[in-house]
PDB file of C-alpha atoms in Angstrom:
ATOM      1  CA  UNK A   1     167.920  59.544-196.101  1.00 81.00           C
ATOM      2  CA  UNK A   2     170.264  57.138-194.304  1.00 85.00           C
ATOM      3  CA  UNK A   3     170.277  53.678-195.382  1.00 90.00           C
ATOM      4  CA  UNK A   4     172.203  50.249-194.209  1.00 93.00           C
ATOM      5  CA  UNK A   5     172.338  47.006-197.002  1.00 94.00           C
ATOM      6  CA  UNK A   6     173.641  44.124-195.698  1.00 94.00           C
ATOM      7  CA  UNK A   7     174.346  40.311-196.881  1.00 88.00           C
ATOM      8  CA  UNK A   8     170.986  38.182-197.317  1.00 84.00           C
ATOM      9  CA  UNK A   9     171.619  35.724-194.891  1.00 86.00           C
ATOM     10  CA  UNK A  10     171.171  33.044-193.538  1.00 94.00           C
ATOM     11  CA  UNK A  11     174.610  32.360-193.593  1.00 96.00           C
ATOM     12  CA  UNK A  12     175.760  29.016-192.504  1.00 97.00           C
ATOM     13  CA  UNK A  13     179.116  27.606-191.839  1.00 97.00           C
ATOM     14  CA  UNK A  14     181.709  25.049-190.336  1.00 97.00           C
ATOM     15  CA  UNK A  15     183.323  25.985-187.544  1.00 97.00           C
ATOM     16  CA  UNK A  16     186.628  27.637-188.238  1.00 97.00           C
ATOM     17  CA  UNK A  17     185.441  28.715-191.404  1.00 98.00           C
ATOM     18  CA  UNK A  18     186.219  32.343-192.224  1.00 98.00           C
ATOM     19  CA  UNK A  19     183.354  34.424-192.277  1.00 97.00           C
ATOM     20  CA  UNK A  20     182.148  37.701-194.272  1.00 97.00           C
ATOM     21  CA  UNK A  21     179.379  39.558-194.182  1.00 98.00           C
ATOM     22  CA  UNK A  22     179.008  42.009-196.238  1.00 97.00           C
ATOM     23  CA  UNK A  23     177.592  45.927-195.689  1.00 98.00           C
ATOM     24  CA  UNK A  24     177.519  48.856-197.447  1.00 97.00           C
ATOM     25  CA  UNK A  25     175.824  52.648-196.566  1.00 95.00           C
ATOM     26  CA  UNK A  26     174.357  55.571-197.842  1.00 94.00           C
ATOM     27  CA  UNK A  27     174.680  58.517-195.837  1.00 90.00           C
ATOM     28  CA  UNK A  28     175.402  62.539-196.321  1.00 82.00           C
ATOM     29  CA  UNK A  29     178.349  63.779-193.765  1.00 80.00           C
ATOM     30  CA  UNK A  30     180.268  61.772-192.184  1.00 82.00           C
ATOM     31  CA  UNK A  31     178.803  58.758-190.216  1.00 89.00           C
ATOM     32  CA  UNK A  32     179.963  56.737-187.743  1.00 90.00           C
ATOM     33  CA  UNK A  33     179.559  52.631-188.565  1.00 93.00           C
ATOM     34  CA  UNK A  34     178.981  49.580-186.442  1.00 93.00           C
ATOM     35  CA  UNK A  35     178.248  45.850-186.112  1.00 95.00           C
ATOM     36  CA  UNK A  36     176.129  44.718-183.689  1.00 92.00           C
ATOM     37  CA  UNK A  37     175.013  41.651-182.753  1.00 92.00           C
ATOM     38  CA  UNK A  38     172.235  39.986-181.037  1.00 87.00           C
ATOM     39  CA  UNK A  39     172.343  36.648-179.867  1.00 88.00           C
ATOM     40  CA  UNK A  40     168.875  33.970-179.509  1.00 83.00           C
ATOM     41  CA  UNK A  41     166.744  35.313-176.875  1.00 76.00           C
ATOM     42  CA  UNK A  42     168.366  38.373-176.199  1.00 78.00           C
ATOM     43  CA  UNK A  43     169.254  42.480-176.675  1.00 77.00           C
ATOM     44  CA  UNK A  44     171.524  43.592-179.155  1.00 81.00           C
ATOM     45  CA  UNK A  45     175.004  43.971-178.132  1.00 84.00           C
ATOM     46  CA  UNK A  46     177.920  46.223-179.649  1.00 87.00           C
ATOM     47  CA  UNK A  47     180.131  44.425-181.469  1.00 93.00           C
ATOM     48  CA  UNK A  48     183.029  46.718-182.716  1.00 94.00           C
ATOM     49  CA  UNK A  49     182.566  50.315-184.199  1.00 92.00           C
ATOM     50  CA  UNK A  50     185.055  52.474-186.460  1.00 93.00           C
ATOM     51  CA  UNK A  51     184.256  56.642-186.697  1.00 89.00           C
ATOM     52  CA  UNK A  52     186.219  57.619-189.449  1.00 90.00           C
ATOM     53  CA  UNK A  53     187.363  56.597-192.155  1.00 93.00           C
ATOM     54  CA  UNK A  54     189.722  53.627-192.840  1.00 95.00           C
ATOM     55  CA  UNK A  55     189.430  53.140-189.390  1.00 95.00           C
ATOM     56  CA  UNK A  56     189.601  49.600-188.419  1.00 97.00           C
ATOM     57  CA  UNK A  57     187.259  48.260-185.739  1.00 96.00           C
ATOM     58  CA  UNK A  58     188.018  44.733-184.111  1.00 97.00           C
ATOM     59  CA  UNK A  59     186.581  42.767-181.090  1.00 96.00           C
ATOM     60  CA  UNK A  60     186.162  38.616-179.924  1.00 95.00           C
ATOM     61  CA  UNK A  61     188.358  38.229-183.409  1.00 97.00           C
ATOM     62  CA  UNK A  62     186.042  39.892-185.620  1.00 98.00           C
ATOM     63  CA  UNK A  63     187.185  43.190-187.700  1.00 98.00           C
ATOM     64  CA  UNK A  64     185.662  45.673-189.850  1.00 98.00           C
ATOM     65  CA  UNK A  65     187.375  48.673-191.526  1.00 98.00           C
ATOM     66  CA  UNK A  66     185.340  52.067-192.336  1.00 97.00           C
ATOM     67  CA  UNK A  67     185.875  52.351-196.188  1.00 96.00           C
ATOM     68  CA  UNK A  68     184.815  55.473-197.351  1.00 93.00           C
ATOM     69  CA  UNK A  69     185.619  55.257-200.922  1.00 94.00           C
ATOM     70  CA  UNK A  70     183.291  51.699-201.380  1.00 96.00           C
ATOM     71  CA  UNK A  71     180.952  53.351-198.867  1.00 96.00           C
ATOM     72  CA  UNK A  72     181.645  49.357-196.823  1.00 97.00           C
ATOM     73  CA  UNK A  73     181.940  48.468-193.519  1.00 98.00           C
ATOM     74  CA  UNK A  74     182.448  44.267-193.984  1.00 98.00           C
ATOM     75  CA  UNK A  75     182.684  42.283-191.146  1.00 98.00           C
ATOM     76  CA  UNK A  76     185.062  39.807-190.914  1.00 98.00           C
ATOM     77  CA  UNK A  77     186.262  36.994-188.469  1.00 98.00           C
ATOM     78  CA  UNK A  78     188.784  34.024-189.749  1.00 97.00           C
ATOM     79  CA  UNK A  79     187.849  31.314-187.582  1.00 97.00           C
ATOM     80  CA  UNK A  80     184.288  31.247-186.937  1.00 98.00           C
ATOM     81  CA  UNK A  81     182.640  28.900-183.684  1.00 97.00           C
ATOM     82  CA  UNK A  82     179.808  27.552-182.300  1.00 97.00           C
ATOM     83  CA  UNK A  83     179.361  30.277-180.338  1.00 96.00           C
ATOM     84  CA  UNK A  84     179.737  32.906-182.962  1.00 97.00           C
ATOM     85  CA  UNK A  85     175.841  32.090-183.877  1.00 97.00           C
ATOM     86  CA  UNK A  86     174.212  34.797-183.614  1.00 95.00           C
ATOM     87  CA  UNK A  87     172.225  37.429-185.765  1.00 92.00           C
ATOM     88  CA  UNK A  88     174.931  40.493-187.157  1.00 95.00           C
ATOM     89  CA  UNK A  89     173.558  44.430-187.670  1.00 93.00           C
ATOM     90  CA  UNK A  90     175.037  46.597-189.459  1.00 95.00           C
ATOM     91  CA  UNK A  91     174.297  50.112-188.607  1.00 93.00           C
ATOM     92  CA  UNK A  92     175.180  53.723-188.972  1.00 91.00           C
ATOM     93  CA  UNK A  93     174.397  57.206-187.014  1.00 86.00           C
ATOM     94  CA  UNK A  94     175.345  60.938-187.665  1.00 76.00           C
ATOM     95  CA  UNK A  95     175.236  60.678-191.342  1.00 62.00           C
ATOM     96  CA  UNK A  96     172.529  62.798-192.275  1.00 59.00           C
ATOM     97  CA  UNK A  97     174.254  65.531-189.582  1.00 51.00           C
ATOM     98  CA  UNK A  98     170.710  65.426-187.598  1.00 52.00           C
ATOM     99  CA  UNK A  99     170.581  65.973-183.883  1.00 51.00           C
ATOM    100  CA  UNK A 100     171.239  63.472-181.367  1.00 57.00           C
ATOM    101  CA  UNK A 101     172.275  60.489-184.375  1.00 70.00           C
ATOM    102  CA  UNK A 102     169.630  57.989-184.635  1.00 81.00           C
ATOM    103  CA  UNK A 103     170.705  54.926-185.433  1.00 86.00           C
ATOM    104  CA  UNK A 104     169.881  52.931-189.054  1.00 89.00           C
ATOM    105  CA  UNK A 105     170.056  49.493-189.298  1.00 91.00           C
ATOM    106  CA  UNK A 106     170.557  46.966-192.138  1.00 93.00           C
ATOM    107  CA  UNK A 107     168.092  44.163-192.046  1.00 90.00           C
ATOM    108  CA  UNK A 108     170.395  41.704-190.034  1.00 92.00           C
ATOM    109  CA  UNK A 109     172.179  38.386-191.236  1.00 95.00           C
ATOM    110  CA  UNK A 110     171.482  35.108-189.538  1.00 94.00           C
ATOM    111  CA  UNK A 111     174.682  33.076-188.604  1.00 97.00           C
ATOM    112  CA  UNK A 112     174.411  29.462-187.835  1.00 97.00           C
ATOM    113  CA  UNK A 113     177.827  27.722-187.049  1.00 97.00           C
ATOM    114  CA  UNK A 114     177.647  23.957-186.733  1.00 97.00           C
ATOM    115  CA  UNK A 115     180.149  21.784-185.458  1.00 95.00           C
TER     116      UNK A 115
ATOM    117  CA  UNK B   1     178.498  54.404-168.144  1.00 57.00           C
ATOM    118  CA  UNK B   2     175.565  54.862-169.917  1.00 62.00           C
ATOM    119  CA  UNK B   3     173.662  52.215-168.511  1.00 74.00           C
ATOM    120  CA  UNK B   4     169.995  51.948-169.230  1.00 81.00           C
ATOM    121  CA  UNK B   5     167.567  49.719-167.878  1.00 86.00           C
ATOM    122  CA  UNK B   6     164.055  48.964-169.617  1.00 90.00           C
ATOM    123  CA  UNK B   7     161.068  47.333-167.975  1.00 93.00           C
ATOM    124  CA  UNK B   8     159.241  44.621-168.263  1.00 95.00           C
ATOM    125  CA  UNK B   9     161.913  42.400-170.362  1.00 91.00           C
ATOM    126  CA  UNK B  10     158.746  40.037-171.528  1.00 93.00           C
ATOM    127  CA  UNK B  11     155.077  41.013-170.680  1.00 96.00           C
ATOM    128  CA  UNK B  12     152.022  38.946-171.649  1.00 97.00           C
ATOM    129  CA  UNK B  13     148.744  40.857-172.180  1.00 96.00           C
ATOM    130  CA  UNK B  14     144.738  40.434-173.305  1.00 96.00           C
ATOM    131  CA  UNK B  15     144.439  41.868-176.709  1.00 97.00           C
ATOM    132  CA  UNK B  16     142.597  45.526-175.892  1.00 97.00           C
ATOM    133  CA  UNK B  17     144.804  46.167-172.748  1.00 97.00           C
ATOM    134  CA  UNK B  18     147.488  48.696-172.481  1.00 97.00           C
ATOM    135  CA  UNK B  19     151.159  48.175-172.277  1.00 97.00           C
ATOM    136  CA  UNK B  20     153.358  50.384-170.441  1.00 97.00           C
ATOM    137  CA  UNK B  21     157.232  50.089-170.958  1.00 96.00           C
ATOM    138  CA  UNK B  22     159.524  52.065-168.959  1.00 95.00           C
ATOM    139  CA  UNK B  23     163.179  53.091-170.367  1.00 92.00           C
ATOM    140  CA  UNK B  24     165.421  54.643-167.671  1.00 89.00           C
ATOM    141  CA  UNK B  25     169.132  56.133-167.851  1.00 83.00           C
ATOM    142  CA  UNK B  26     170.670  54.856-164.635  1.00 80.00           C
ATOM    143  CA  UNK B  27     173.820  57.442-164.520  1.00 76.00           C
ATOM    144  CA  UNK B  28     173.415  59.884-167.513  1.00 76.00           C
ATOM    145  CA  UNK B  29     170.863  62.637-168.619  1.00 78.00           C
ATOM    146  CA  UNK B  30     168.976  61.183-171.859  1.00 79.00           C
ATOM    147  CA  UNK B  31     167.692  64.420-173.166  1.00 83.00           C
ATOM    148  CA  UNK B  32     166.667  62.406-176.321  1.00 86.00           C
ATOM    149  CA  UNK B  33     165.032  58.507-176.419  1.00 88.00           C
ATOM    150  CA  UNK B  34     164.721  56.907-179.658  1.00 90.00           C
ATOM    151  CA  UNK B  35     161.968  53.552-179.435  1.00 94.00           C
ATOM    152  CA  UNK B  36     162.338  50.750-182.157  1.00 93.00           C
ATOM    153  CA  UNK B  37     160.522  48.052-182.476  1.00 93.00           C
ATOM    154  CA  UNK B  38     161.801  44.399-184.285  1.00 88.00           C
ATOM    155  CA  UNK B  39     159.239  42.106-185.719  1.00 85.00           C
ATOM    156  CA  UNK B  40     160.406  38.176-185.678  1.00 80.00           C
ATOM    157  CA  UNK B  41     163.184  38.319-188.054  1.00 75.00           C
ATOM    158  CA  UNK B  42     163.169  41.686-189.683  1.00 80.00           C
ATOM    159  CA  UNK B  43     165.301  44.430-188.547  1.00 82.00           C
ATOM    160  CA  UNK B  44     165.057  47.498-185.644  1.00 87.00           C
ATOM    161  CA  UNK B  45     162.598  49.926-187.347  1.00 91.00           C
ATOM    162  CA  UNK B  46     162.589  53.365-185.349  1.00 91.00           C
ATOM    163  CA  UNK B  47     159.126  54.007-184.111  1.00 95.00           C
ATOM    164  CA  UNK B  48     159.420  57.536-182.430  1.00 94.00           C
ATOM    165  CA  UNK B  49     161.753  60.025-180.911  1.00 91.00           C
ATOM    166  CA  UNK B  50     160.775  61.330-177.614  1.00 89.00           C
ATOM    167  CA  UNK B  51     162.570  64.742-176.295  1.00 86.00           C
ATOM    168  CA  UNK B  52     162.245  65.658-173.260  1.00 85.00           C
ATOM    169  CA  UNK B  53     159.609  67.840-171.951  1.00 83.00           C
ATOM    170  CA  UNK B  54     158.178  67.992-175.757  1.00 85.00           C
ATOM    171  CA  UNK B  55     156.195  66.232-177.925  1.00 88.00           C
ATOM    172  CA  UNK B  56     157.773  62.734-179.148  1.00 92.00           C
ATOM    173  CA  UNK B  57     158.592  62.638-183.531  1.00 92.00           C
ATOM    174  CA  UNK B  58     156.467  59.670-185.168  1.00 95.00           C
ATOM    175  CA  UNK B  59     157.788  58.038-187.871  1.00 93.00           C
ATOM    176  CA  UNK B  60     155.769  58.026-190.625  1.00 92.00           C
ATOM    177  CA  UNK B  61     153.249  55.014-190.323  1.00 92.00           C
ATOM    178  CA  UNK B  62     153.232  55.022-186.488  1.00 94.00           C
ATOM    179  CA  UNK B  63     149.789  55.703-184.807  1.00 94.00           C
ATOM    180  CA  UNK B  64     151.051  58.378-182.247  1.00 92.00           C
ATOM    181  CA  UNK B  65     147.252  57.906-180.753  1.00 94.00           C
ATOM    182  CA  UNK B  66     148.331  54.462-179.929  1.00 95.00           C
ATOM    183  CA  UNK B  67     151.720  54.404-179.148  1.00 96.00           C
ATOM    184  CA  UNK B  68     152.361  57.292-176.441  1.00 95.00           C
ATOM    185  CA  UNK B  69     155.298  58.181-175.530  1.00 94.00           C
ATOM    186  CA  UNK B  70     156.379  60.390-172.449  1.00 90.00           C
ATOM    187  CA  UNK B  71     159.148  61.925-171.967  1.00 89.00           C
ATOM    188  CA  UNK B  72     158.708  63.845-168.824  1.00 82.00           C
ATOM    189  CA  UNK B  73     162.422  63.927-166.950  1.00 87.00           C
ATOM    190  CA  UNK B  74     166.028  63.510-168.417  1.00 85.00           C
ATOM    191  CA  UNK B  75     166.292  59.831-166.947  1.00 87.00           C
ATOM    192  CA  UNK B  76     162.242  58.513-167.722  1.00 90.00           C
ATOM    193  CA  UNK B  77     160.911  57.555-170.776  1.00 92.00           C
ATOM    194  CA  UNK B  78     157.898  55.600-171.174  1.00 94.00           C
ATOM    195  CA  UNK B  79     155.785  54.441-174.012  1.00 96.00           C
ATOM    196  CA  UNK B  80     152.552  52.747-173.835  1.00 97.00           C
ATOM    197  CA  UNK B  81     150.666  50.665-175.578  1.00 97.00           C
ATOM    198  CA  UNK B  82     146.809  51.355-176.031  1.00 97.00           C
ATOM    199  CA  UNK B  83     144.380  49.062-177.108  1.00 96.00           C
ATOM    200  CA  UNK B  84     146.782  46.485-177.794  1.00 96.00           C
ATOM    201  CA  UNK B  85     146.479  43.598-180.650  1.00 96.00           C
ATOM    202  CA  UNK B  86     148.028  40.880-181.943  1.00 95.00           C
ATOM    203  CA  UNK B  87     150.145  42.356-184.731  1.00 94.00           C
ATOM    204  CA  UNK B  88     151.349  44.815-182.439  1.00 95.00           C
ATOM    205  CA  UNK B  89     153.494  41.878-180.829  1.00 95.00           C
ATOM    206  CA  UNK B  90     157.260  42.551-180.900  1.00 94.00           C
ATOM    207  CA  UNK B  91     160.129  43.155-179.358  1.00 92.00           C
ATOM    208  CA  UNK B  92     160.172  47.385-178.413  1.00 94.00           C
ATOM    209  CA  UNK B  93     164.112  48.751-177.450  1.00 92.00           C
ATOM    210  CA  UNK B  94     164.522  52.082-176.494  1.00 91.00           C
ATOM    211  CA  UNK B  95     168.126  53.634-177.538  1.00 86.00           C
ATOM    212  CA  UNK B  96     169.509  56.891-176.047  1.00 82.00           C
ATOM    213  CA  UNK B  97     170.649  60.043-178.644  1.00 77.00           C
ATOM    214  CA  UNK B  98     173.759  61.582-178.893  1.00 62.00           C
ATOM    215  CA  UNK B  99     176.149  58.913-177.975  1.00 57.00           C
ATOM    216  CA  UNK B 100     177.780  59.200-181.942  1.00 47.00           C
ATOM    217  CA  UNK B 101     181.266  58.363-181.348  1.00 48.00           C
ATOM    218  CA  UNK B 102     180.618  56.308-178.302  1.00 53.00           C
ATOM    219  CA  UNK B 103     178.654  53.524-179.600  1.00 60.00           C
ATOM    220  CA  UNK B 104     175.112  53.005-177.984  1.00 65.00           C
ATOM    221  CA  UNK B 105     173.613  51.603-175.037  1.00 68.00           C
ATOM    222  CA  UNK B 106     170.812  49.596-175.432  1.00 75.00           C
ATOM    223  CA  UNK B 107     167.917  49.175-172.851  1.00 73.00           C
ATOM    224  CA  UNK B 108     167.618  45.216-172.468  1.00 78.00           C
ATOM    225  CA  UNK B 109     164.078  45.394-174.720  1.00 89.00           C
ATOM    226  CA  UNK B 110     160.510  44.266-173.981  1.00 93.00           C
ATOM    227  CA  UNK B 111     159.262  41.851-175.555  1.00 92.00           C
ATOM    228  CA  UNK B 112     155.248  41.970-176.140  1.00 96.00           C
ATOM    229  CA  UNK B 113     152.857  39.512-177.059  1.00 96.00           C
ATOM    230  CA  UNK B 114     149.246  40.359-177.059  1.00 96.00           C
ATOM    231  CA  UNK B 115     146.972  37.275-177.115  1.00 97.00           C
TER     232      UNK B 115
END
């Protein structure tokens, strides 16, 4: 079946750091990636999303690109703030070609951004 | 578009009491509702699938005796929990299928805490 790793977190940084989280898949077809993230206290937003590959998905400064041939999907944002903090899912539908594309999600990394 | 709205946000119960959270799709036809549930830092598991106007798909490890899920129109779905206990605290999202390219919709999540 489908499947979403992602980084180990928690990740912790200074602001304006550059940040990387790291996510791979395995899926059969052709899936369609994203990042979401979900902030203390509340629902799980959409971050960005890419639908092929080597597309390259961006939003609030972050930016993933669908790489097909390292099966990755890293998110990436080069200056990191306070606000940023926040806990990042990586996550994947339509790979296995089923009906109606269920989403899979990675486990979630934990980003704390301190002053 | 794609807005859906999911009811109660929090909801406080007696352990043994049922738990009935609603999931509805404001301006589209959800002819497919998939529930997850996310213990306290650990990631969206998917619980069940519901289809409308048939029987919901239980992943495996789910108690479909205790976790019902209706389905009856294209913009209701509801799933309650019976006999509710302490471990069966979490926060329960319910994500429309078929939205692929689009990137999802989440409903805003319940969050349940049986005492």
């Amino acid at each position: 079946g489908d499947s979403v790793t992602q980084m180990e977190g928690p990740v912790t940084l200074s602001e304006e750091a550059f940040l990387t989280i790291n996510c791979t898949y395995t899926a059969t077809g052709y899936p369609s990636l994203f990042w979401y993230v979900q902030y203390p206290g509340e629902g799980l937003q959409l971050l960005l999303k890419a639908t092929k590959a080597d597309d390259k998905g961006s939003n609030k400064g972050f930016e993933a690109t669908y790489r097909k041939e390292t099966t990755s999907f890293h998110l990436e944002k080069g200056s990191v703030q306070v606000s940023d903090s926040a806990v990042y899912f990586c996550a994947l539908s339509g790979g296995s070609g089923g009906s109606n594309y269920k989403l899979t999600f990675g486990k979630g990394t934990l980003l704390t951004v301190n002053p | 578009g794609a807005v859906v709205s999911q009811h109660p946000s929090w909801v406080i119960c007696k352990s043994g009491t049922s738990v009935k959270i609603e999931c509805r799709s404001l301006d589209f036809q959800a002819t497919t509702m998939f529930w997850y549930r996310q213990f306290p830092k650990q990631s969206l598991m998917l619980m069940a699938t519901s289809n409308e106007g048939s029987k919901a798909t239980y992943e495996q490890g789910v108690e479909k005796d205790k976790f019902l899920i209706n389905h009856a129109s294209l913009t209701l779905s509801t799933l309650t929990v019976t006999s509710a206990h302490p471990e069966d605290s979490s926060f329960y999202i319910c994500i429309p299928g078929g939205r692929a390219e689009g990137g999802y919709t989440f409903g805003s999540g319940t969050r349940l805490t049986v005492v």
